[in-house]
Amino acid sequence: MNINSENTVPLEDAADRRPILIIPYMWIGDFVRGHSVVRVLNQRWPNRPVDVLTTTLCAPLVEYMPGVRSGIVWDLPRSRLAVARQRGLARQLRAGNYGTALVLPRTWKSAIAPALAGIPERVGFVGEARFGLINRWRWGEKALPRFIDKNAALALPDGAALPPEWPIPQLRVPADEVARFRQTRGLGHGAAVALAPGSVGPAKRWTYYPQAARLLADRGFDVWVVGGPGEKALAAEIVAVGGTQVRDLTGTDLRDGILAMAAARLAISNDSGLMHIAAALGTPTMGIFGPTSPHLWAPLNGLTATVQTRTVVPCQPCHRPICTMNDHRCMRDIPASDVAVLAARVLDEGGIGVAP
């Protein structure tokens, strides 16, 4: 039974209205997956508002997450403690009168502000000697098989068994907002395929997006390249090869990426944050996996298609940001023609032609 369709989390005190704060992981894909934690809390305590700490980068995601009251935007540097920034965040958290904080990362730094704010219940796994910072300890994180299990287990009562399935992340974008985005960007009304060629580290980047863009454009589809400023050079290469039906939609605002994925008829992505965004939006999504395992890292929402090399690469799986073995064959041995044919099949089976 999918917990997405039936409430299997025990309902607790319906009269409890104390706000809950989630301290999530701040990578885009992990942030999206954190919405499963929100949904478990909403089922467990339907009358307790849930807020989420977020960075400026991830903040647009919060606006499209059902069940989240608000996002607290606060950027903390990754490389240093930043005591003054932690104290400033603690002041803001104290004003929120939170009854509970779920601290998903195991780092010492992530638990400082909730402790300084005096939030009564601070739930987190044992890690980095956070004694005094976390006061509702959880044990056994290393025995949990997947990243989502480690996060969402903190939203359950201590010692509770994990459900067969977690509620899937959801992002909901109003249709009129999507229409305005298309109009403002001059994207027309044709069926579009969104390509997400970026990732954290080049090892997870598929090699042949330019050629796939050309093949899709030749079939009559509009092709949009979606990503951040780090993908500008990739986008320029894809546009140069793909032709006039290919548009560069990369930029600094994640909202544009969300809206592009919501407007597209199909998304093709590496193992990246944009893959999780597209899947959570309900856009049919093809995930291209090379070094990483789709079993562990694919979206809970499920993918329309998972693309992996048929070549046996003995170094898989790996998490190196840069390939140092076997000439990146886990990605280089996936030809553009295979991806384009599979994309066309997915679009045809979904009844998605080139007409609007």
PDB file of N, CA and C in Angstrom, residues 97-163:
ATOM      1  N   ASN A  97       8.505  30.353  18.042  1.00  0.00           N
ATOM      2  CA  ASN A  97       7.879  29.544  19.095  1.00  0.00           C
ATOM      3  C   ASN A  97       7.716  28.076  18.674  1.00  0.00           C
ATOM      4  N   TYR A  98       8.746  27.521  18.104  1.00  0.00           N
ATOM      5  CA  TYR A  98       8.675  26.132  17.655  1.00  0.00           C
ATOM      6  C   TYR A  98       8.686  25.182  18.848  1.00  0.00           C
ATOM      7  N   GLY A  99       7.862  24.142  18.755  1.00  0.00           N
ATOM      8  CA  GLY A  99       7.864  23.115  19.788  1.00  0.00           C
ATOM      9  C   GLY A  99       8.851  22.002  19.482  1.00  0.00           C
ATOM     10  N   THR A 100       9.104  21.777  18.172  1.00  0.00           N
ATOM     11  CA  THR A 100       9.955  20.674  17.745  1.00  0.00           C
ATOM     12  C   THR A 100      10.797  21.116  16.561  1.00  0.00           C
ATOM     13  N   ALA A 101      12.051  20.675  16.533  1.00  0.00           N
ATOM     14  CA  ALA A 101      12.910  20.853  15.369  1.00  0.00           C
ATOM     15  C   ALA A 101      13.435  19.486  14.958  1.00  0.00           C
ATOM     16  N   LEU A 102      13.294  19.158  13.682  1.00  0.00           N
ATOM     17  CA  LEU A 102      13.893  17.960  13.125  1.00  0.00           C
ATOM     18  C   LEU A 102      15.158  18.374  12.394  1.00  0.00           C
ATOM     19  N   VAL A 103      16.310  17.903  12.878  1.00  0.00           N
ATOM     20  CA  VAL A 103      17.600  18.256  12.292  1.00  0.00           C
ATOM     21  C   VAL A 103      18.056  17.068  11.446  1.00  0.00           C
ATOM     22  N   LEU A 104      17.837  17.147  10.140  1.00  0.00           N
ATOM     23  CA  LEU A 104      18.115  16.004   9.276  1.00  0.00           C
ATOM     24  C   LEU A 104      19.611  15.746   9.095  1.00  0.00           C
ATOM     25  N   PRO A 105      20.443  16.758   8.832  1.00  0.00           N
ATOM     26  CA  PRO A 105      21.883  16.475   8.706  1.00  0.00           C
ATOM     27  C   PRO A 105      22.484  16.045  10.043  1.00  0.00           C
ATOM     28  N   ARG A 106      23.534  15.269   9.982  1.00  0.00           N
ATOM     29  CA  ARG A 106      24.201  14.790  11.198  1.00  0.00           C
ATOM     30  C   ARG A 106      25.290  15.736  11.663  1.00  0.00           C
ATOM     31  N   THR A 107      25.423  16.886  11.061  1.00  0.00           N
ATOM     32  CA  THR A 107      26.529  17.781  11.383  1.00  0.00           C
ATOM     33  C   THR A 107      26.267  18.563  12.670  1.00  0.00           C
ATOM     34  N   TRP A 108      27.345  18.905  13.324  1.00  0.00           N
ATOM     35  CA  TRP A 108      27.281  19.712  14.537  1.00  0.00           C
ATOM     36  C   TRP A 108      26.719  21.083  14.221  1.00  0.00           C
ATOM     37  N   LYS A 109      27.171  21.664  13.101  1.00  0.00           N
ATOM     38  CA  LYS A 109      26.784  23.026  12.748  1.00  0.00           C
ATOM     39  C   LYS A 109      25.277  23.171  12.512  1.00  0.00           C
ATOM     40  N   SER A 110      24.649  22.136  11.968  1.00  0.00           N
ATOM     41  CA  SER A 110      23.230  22.234  11.655  1.00  0.00           C
ATOM     42  C   SER A 110      22.340  22.276  12.897  1.00  0.00           C
ATOM     43  N   ALA A 111      22.885  21.858  14.049  1.00  0.00           N
ATOM     44  CA  ALA A 111      22.084  21.808  15.276  1.00  0.00           C
ATOM     45  C   ALA A 111      22.296  23.016  16.181  1.00  0.00           C
ATOM     46  N   ILE A 112      23.198  23.927  15.830  1.00  0.00           N
ATOM     47  CA  ILE A 112      23.530  25.036  16.736  1.00  0.00           C
ATOM     48  C   ILE A 112      22.354  25.993  16.913  1.00  0.00           C
ATOM     49  N   ALA A 113      21.821  26.512  15.820  1.00  0.00           N
ATOM     50  CA  ALA A 113      20.771  27.539  15.930  1.00  0.00           C
ATOM     51  C   ALA A 113      19.521  27.017  16.632  1.00  0.00           C
ATOM     52  N   PRO A 114      19.006  25.812  16.335  1.00  0.00           N
ATOM     53  CA  PRO A 114      17.850  25.322  17.091  1.00  0.00           C
ATOM     54  C   PRO A 114      18.102  25.236  18.588  1.00  0.00           C
ATOM     55  N   ALA A 115      19.355  24.870  18.981  1.00  0.00           N
ATOM     56  CA  ALA A 115      19.681  24.795  20.408  1.00  0.00           C
ATOM     57  C   ALA A 115      19.747  26.190  21.022  1.00  0.00           C
ATOM     58  N   LEU A 116      20.402  27.127  20.324  1.00  0.00           N
ATOM     59  CA  LEU A 116      20.467  28.501  20.838  1.00  0.00           C
ATOM     60  C   LEU A 116      19.089  29.135  20.934  1.00  0.00           C
ATOM     61  N   ALA A 117      18.171  28.710  20.059  1.00  0.00           N
ATOM     62  CA  ALA A 117      16.812  29.254  20.073  1.00  0.00           C
ATOM     63  C   ALA A 117      15.968  28.668  21.194  1.00  0.00           C
ATOM     64  N   GLY A 118      16.472  27.615  21.848  1.00  0.00           N
ATOM     65  CA  GLY A 118      15.730  27.009  22.950  1.00  0.00           C
ATOM     66  C   GLY A 118      14.521  26.205  22.513  1.00  0.00           C
ATOM     67  N   ILE A 119      14.531  25.672  21.306  1.00  0.00           N
ATOM     68  CA  ILE A 119      13.424  24.823  20.857  1.00  0.00           C
ATOM     69  C   ILE A 119      13.388  23.588  21.751  1.00  0.00           C
ATOM     70  N   PRO A 120      12.244  23.290  22.394  1.00  0.00           N
ATOM     71  CA  PRO A 120      12.227  22.261  23.443  1.00  0.00           C
ATOM     72  C   PRO A 120      12.624  20.869  22.964  1.00  0.00           C
ATOM     73  N   GLU A 121      12.118  20.434  21.798  1.00  0.00           N
ATOM     74  CA  GLU A 121      12.427  19.108  21.277  1.00  0.00           C
ATOM     75  C   GLU A 121      13.294  19.262  20.027  1.00  0.00           C
ATOM     76  N   ARG A 122      14.501  18.730  20.098  1.00  0.00           N
ATOM     77  CA  ARG A 122      15.416  18.824  18.963  1.00  0.00           C
ATOM     78  C   ARG A 122      15.826  17.409  18.585  1.00  0.00           C
ATOM     79  N   VAL A 123      15.228  16.908  17.501  1.00  0.00           N
ATOM     80  CA  VAL A 123      15.319  15.503  17.117  1.00  0.00           C
ATOM     81  C   VAL A 123      16.397  15.337  16.047  1.00  0.00           C
ATOM     82  N   GLY A 124      17.263  14.347  16.244  1.00  0.00           N
ATOM     83  CA  GLY A 124      18.295  14.082  15.242  1.00  0.00           C
ATOM     84  C   GLY A 124      19.037  12.810  15.571  1.00  0.00           C
ATOM     85  N   PHE A 125      19.761  12.280  14.583  1.00  0.00           N
ATOM     86  CA  PHE A 125      20.562  11.089  14.813  1.00  0.00           C
ATOM     87  C   PHE A 125      21.854  11.446  15.546  1.00  0.00           C
ATOM     88  N   VAL A 126      22.378  10.464  16.240  1.00  0.00           N
ATOM     89  CA  VAL A 126      23.660  10.629  16.914  1.00  0.00           C
ATOM     90  C   VAL A 126      24.722  10.911  15.855  1.00  0.00           C
ATOM     91  N   GLY A 127      25.549  11.901  16.122  1.00  0.00           N
ATOM     92  CA  GLY A 127      26.599  12.220  15.168  1.00  0.00           C
ATOM     93  C   GLY A 127      27.348  13.468  15.568  1.00  0.00           C
ATOM     94  N   GLU A 128      28.658  13.482  15.352  1.00  0.00           N
ATOM     95  CA  GLU A 128      29.536  14.627  15.619  1.00  0.00           C
ATOM     96  C   GLU A 128      29.407  15.161  17.048  1.00  0.00           C
ATOM     97  N   ALA A 129      29.164  14.259  17.986  1.00  0.00           N
ATOM     98  CA  ALA A 129      29.165  14.632  19.417  1.00  0.00           C
ATOM     99  C   ALA A 129      28.289  15.846  19.698  1.00  0.00           C
ATOM    100  N   ARG A 130      27.051  15.806  19.241  1.00  0.00           N
ATOM    101  CA  ARG A 130      26.150  16.966  19.375  1.00  0.00           C
ATOM    102  C   ARG A 130      25.421  16.960  20.721  1.00  0.00           C
ATOM    103  N   PHE A 131      26.074  16.495  21.747  1.00  0.00           N
ATOM    104  CA  PHE A 131      25.461  16.421  23.074  1.00  0.00           C
ATOM    105  C   PHE A 131      25.107  17.824  23.545  1.00  0.00           C
ATOM    106  N   GLY A 132      23.871  17.984  23.971  1.00  0.00           N
ATOM    107  CA  GLY A 132      23.374  19.288  24.395  1.00  0.00           C
ATOM    108  C   GLY A 132      22.711  20.057  23.264  1.00  0.00           C
ATOM    109  N   LEU A 133      23.137  19.805  22.040  1.00  0.00           N
ATOM    110  CA  LEU A 133      22.492  20.456  20.901  1.00  0.00           C
ATOM    111  C   LEU A 133      21.258  19.676  20.462  1.00  0.00           C
ATOM    112  N   ILE A 134      21.385  18.346  20.367  1.00  0.00           N
ATOM    113  CA  ILE A 134      20.247  17.461  20.110  1.00  0.00           C
ATOM    114  C   ILE A 134      19.820  16.866  21.443  1.00  0.00           C
ATOM    115  N   ASN A 135      18.556  16.928  21.759  1.00  0.00           N
ATOM    116  CA  ASN A 135      18.105  16.371  23.046  1.00  0.00           C
ATOM    117  C   ASN A 135      17.068  15.256  22.885  1.00  0.00           C
ATOM    118  N   ARG A 136      16.740  14.875  21.654  1.00  0.00           N
ATOM    119  CA  ARG A 136      15.899  13.701  21.389  1.00  0.00           C
ATOM    120  C   ARG A 136      16.667  12.822  20.406  1.00  0.00           C
ATOM    121  N   TRP A 137      17.566  12.012  21.005  1.00  0.00           N
ATOM    122  CA  TRP A 137      18.493  11.232  20.195  1.00  0.00           C
ATOM    123  C   TRP A 137      17.784  10.106  19.468  1.00  0.00           C
ATOM    124  N   ARG A 138      18.237   9.847  18.248  1.00  0.00           N
ATOM    125  CA  ARG A 138      17.830   8.655  17.506  1.00  0.00           C
ATOM    126  C   ARG A 138      19.094   7.862  17.145  1.00  0.00           C
ATOM    127  N   TRP A 139      18.944   6.561  17.176  1.00  0.00           N
ATOM    128  CA  TRP A 139      20.079   5.680  16.908  1.00  0.00           C
ATOM    129  C   TRP A 139      19.774   4.796  15.705  1.00  0.00           C
ATOM    130  N   GLY A 140      20.791   4.190  15.146  1.00  0.00           N
ATOM    131  CA  GLY A 140      20.612   3.205  14.094  1.00  0.00           C
ATOM    132  C   GLY A 140      20.553   3.763  12.690  1.00  0.00           C
ATOM    133  N   GLU A 141      21.048   4.982  12.485  1.00  0.00           N
ATOM    134  CA  GLU A 141      20.996   5.571  11.149  1.00  0.00           C
ATOM    135  C   GLU A 141      21.724   4.719  10.117  1.00  0.00           C
ATOM    136  N   LYS A 142      22.873   4.169  10.481  1.00  0.00           N
ATOM    137  CA  LYS A 142      23.676   3.430   9.503  1.00  0.00           C
ATOM    138  C   LYS A 142      22.992   2.150   9.046  1.00  0.00           C
ATOM    139  N   ALA A 143      22.034   1.662   9.812  1.00  0.00           N
ATOM    140  CA  ALA A 143      21.316   0.452   9.426  1.00  0.00           C
ATOM    141  C   ALA A 143      20.185   0.737   8.445  1.00  0.00           C
ATOM    142  N   LEU A 144      19.849   2.009   8.257  1.00  0.00           N
ATOM    143  CA  LEU A 144      18.770   2.360   7.338  1.00  0.00           C
ATOM    144  C   LEU A 144      19.303   2.351   5.911  1.00  0.00           C
ATOM    145  N   PRO A 145      18.575   1.729   4.976  1.00  0.00           N
ATOM    146  CA  PRO A 145      19.161   1.461   3.661  1.00  0.00           C
ATOM    147  C   PRO A 145      19.313   2.662   2.747  1.00  0.00           C
ATOM    148  N   ARG A 146      18.378   3.615   2.791  1.00  0.00           N
ATOM    149  CA  ARG A 146      18.384   4.691   1.803  1.00  0.00           C
ATOM    150  C   ARG A 146      18.396   6.053   2.490  1.00  0.00           C
ATOM    151  N   PHE A 147      18.774   7.050   1.724  1.00  0.00           N
ATOM    152  CA  PHE A 147      18.803   8.419   2.228  1.00  0.00           C
ATOM    153  C   PHE A 147      17.433   8.848   2.738  1.00  0.00           C
ATOM    154  N   ILE A 148      16.364   8.523   2.004  1.00  0.00           N
ATOM    155  CA  ILE A 148      15.025   8.929   2.424  1.00  0.00           C
ATOM    156  C   ILE A 148      14.634   8.262   3.743  1.00  0.00           C
ATOM    157  N   ASP A 149      15.079   7.010   3.952  1.00  0.00           N
ATOM    158  CA  ASP A 149      14.774   6.338   5.217  1.00  0.00           C
ATOM    159  C   ASP A 149      15.423   7.062   6.393  1.00  0.00           C
ATOM    160  N   LYS A 150      16.652   7.528   6.182  1.00  0.00           N
ATOM    161  CA  LYS A 150      17.372   8.212   7.250  1.00  0.00           C
ATOM    162  C   LYS A 150      16.682   9.531   7.614  1.00  0.00           C
ATOM    163  N   ASN A 151      16.104  10.200   6.612  1.00  0.00           N
ATOM    164  CA  ASN A 151      15.461  11.486   6.866  1.00  0.00           C
ATOM    165  C   ASN A 151      14.064  11.315   7.442  1.00  0.00           C
ATOM    166  N   ALA A 152      13.238  10.549   6.740  1.00  0.00           N
ATOM    167  CA  ALA A 152      11.827  10.475   7.121  1.00  0.00           C
ATOM    168  C   ALA A 152      11.611   9.711   8.417  1.00  0.00           C
ATOM    169  N   ALA A 153      12.546   8.838   8.798  1.00  0.00           N
ATOM    170  CA  ALA A 153      12.410   8.134  10.079  1.00  0.00           C
ATOM    171  C   ALA A 153      12.359   9.099  11.246  1.00  0.00           C
ATOM    172  N   LEU A 154      12.998  10.267  11.112  1.00  0.00           N
ATOM    173  CA  LEU A 154      12.987  11.250  12.195  1.00  0.00           C
ATOM    174  C   LEU A 154      11.596  11.853  12.407  1.00  0.00           C
ATOM    175  N   ALA A 155      10.714  11.741  11.411  1.00  0.00           N
ATOM    176  CA  ALA A 155       9.355  12.278  11.542  1.00  0.00           C
ATOM    177  C   ALA A 155       8.398  11.288  12.187  1.00  0.00           C
ATOM    178  N   LEU A 156       8.865  10.054  12.401  1.00  0.00           N
ATOM    179  CA  LEU A 156       8.049   9.034  13.047  1.00  0.00           C
ATOM    180  C   LEU A 156       8.327   9.001  14.550  1.00  0.00           C
ATOM    181  N   PRO A 157       7.453   8.387  15.335  1.00  0.00           N
ATOM    182  CA  PRO A 157       7.767   8.198  16.762  1.00  0.00           C
ATOM    183  C   PRO A 157       9.036   7.372  16.921  1.00  0.00           C
ATOM    184  N   ASP A 158       9.764   7.613  17.971  1.00  0.00           N
ATOM    185  CA  ASP A 158      11.012   6.898  18.230  1.00  0.00           C
ATOM    186  C   ASP A 158      10.740   5.400  18.305  1.00  0.00           C
ATOM    187  N   GLY A 159      11.478   4.624  17.528  1.00  0.00           N
ATOM    188  CA  GLY A 159      11.332   3.177  17.531  1.00  0.00           C
ATOM    189  C   GLY A 159      10.278   2.640  16.589  1.00  0.00           C
ATOM    190  N   ALA A 160       9.545   3.502  15.903  1.00  0.00           N
ATOM    191  CA  ALA A 160       8.498   3.041  14.998  1.00  0.00           C
ATOM    192  C   ALA A 160       9.096   2.345  13.786  1.00  0.00           C
ATOM    193  N   ALA A 161       8.406   1.326  13.306  1.00  0.00           N
ATOM    194  CA  ALA A 161       8.844   0.635  12.095  1.00  0.00           C
ATOM    195  C   ALA A 161       8.656   1.529  10.876  1.00  0.00           C
ATOM    196  N   LEU A 162       9.547   1.394   9.914  1.00  0.00           N
ATOM    197  CA  LEU A 162       9.405   2.171   8.686  1.00  0.00           C
ATOM    198  C   LEU A 162       8.236   1.636   7.879  1.00  0.00           C
ATOM    199  N   PRO A 163       7.493   2.502   7.215  1.00  0.00           N
ATOM    200  CA  PRO A 163       6.390   2.044   6.368  1.00  0.00           C
ATOM    201  C   PRO A 163       6.928   1.379   5.106  1.00  0.00           C
TER     202      PRO A 163
END
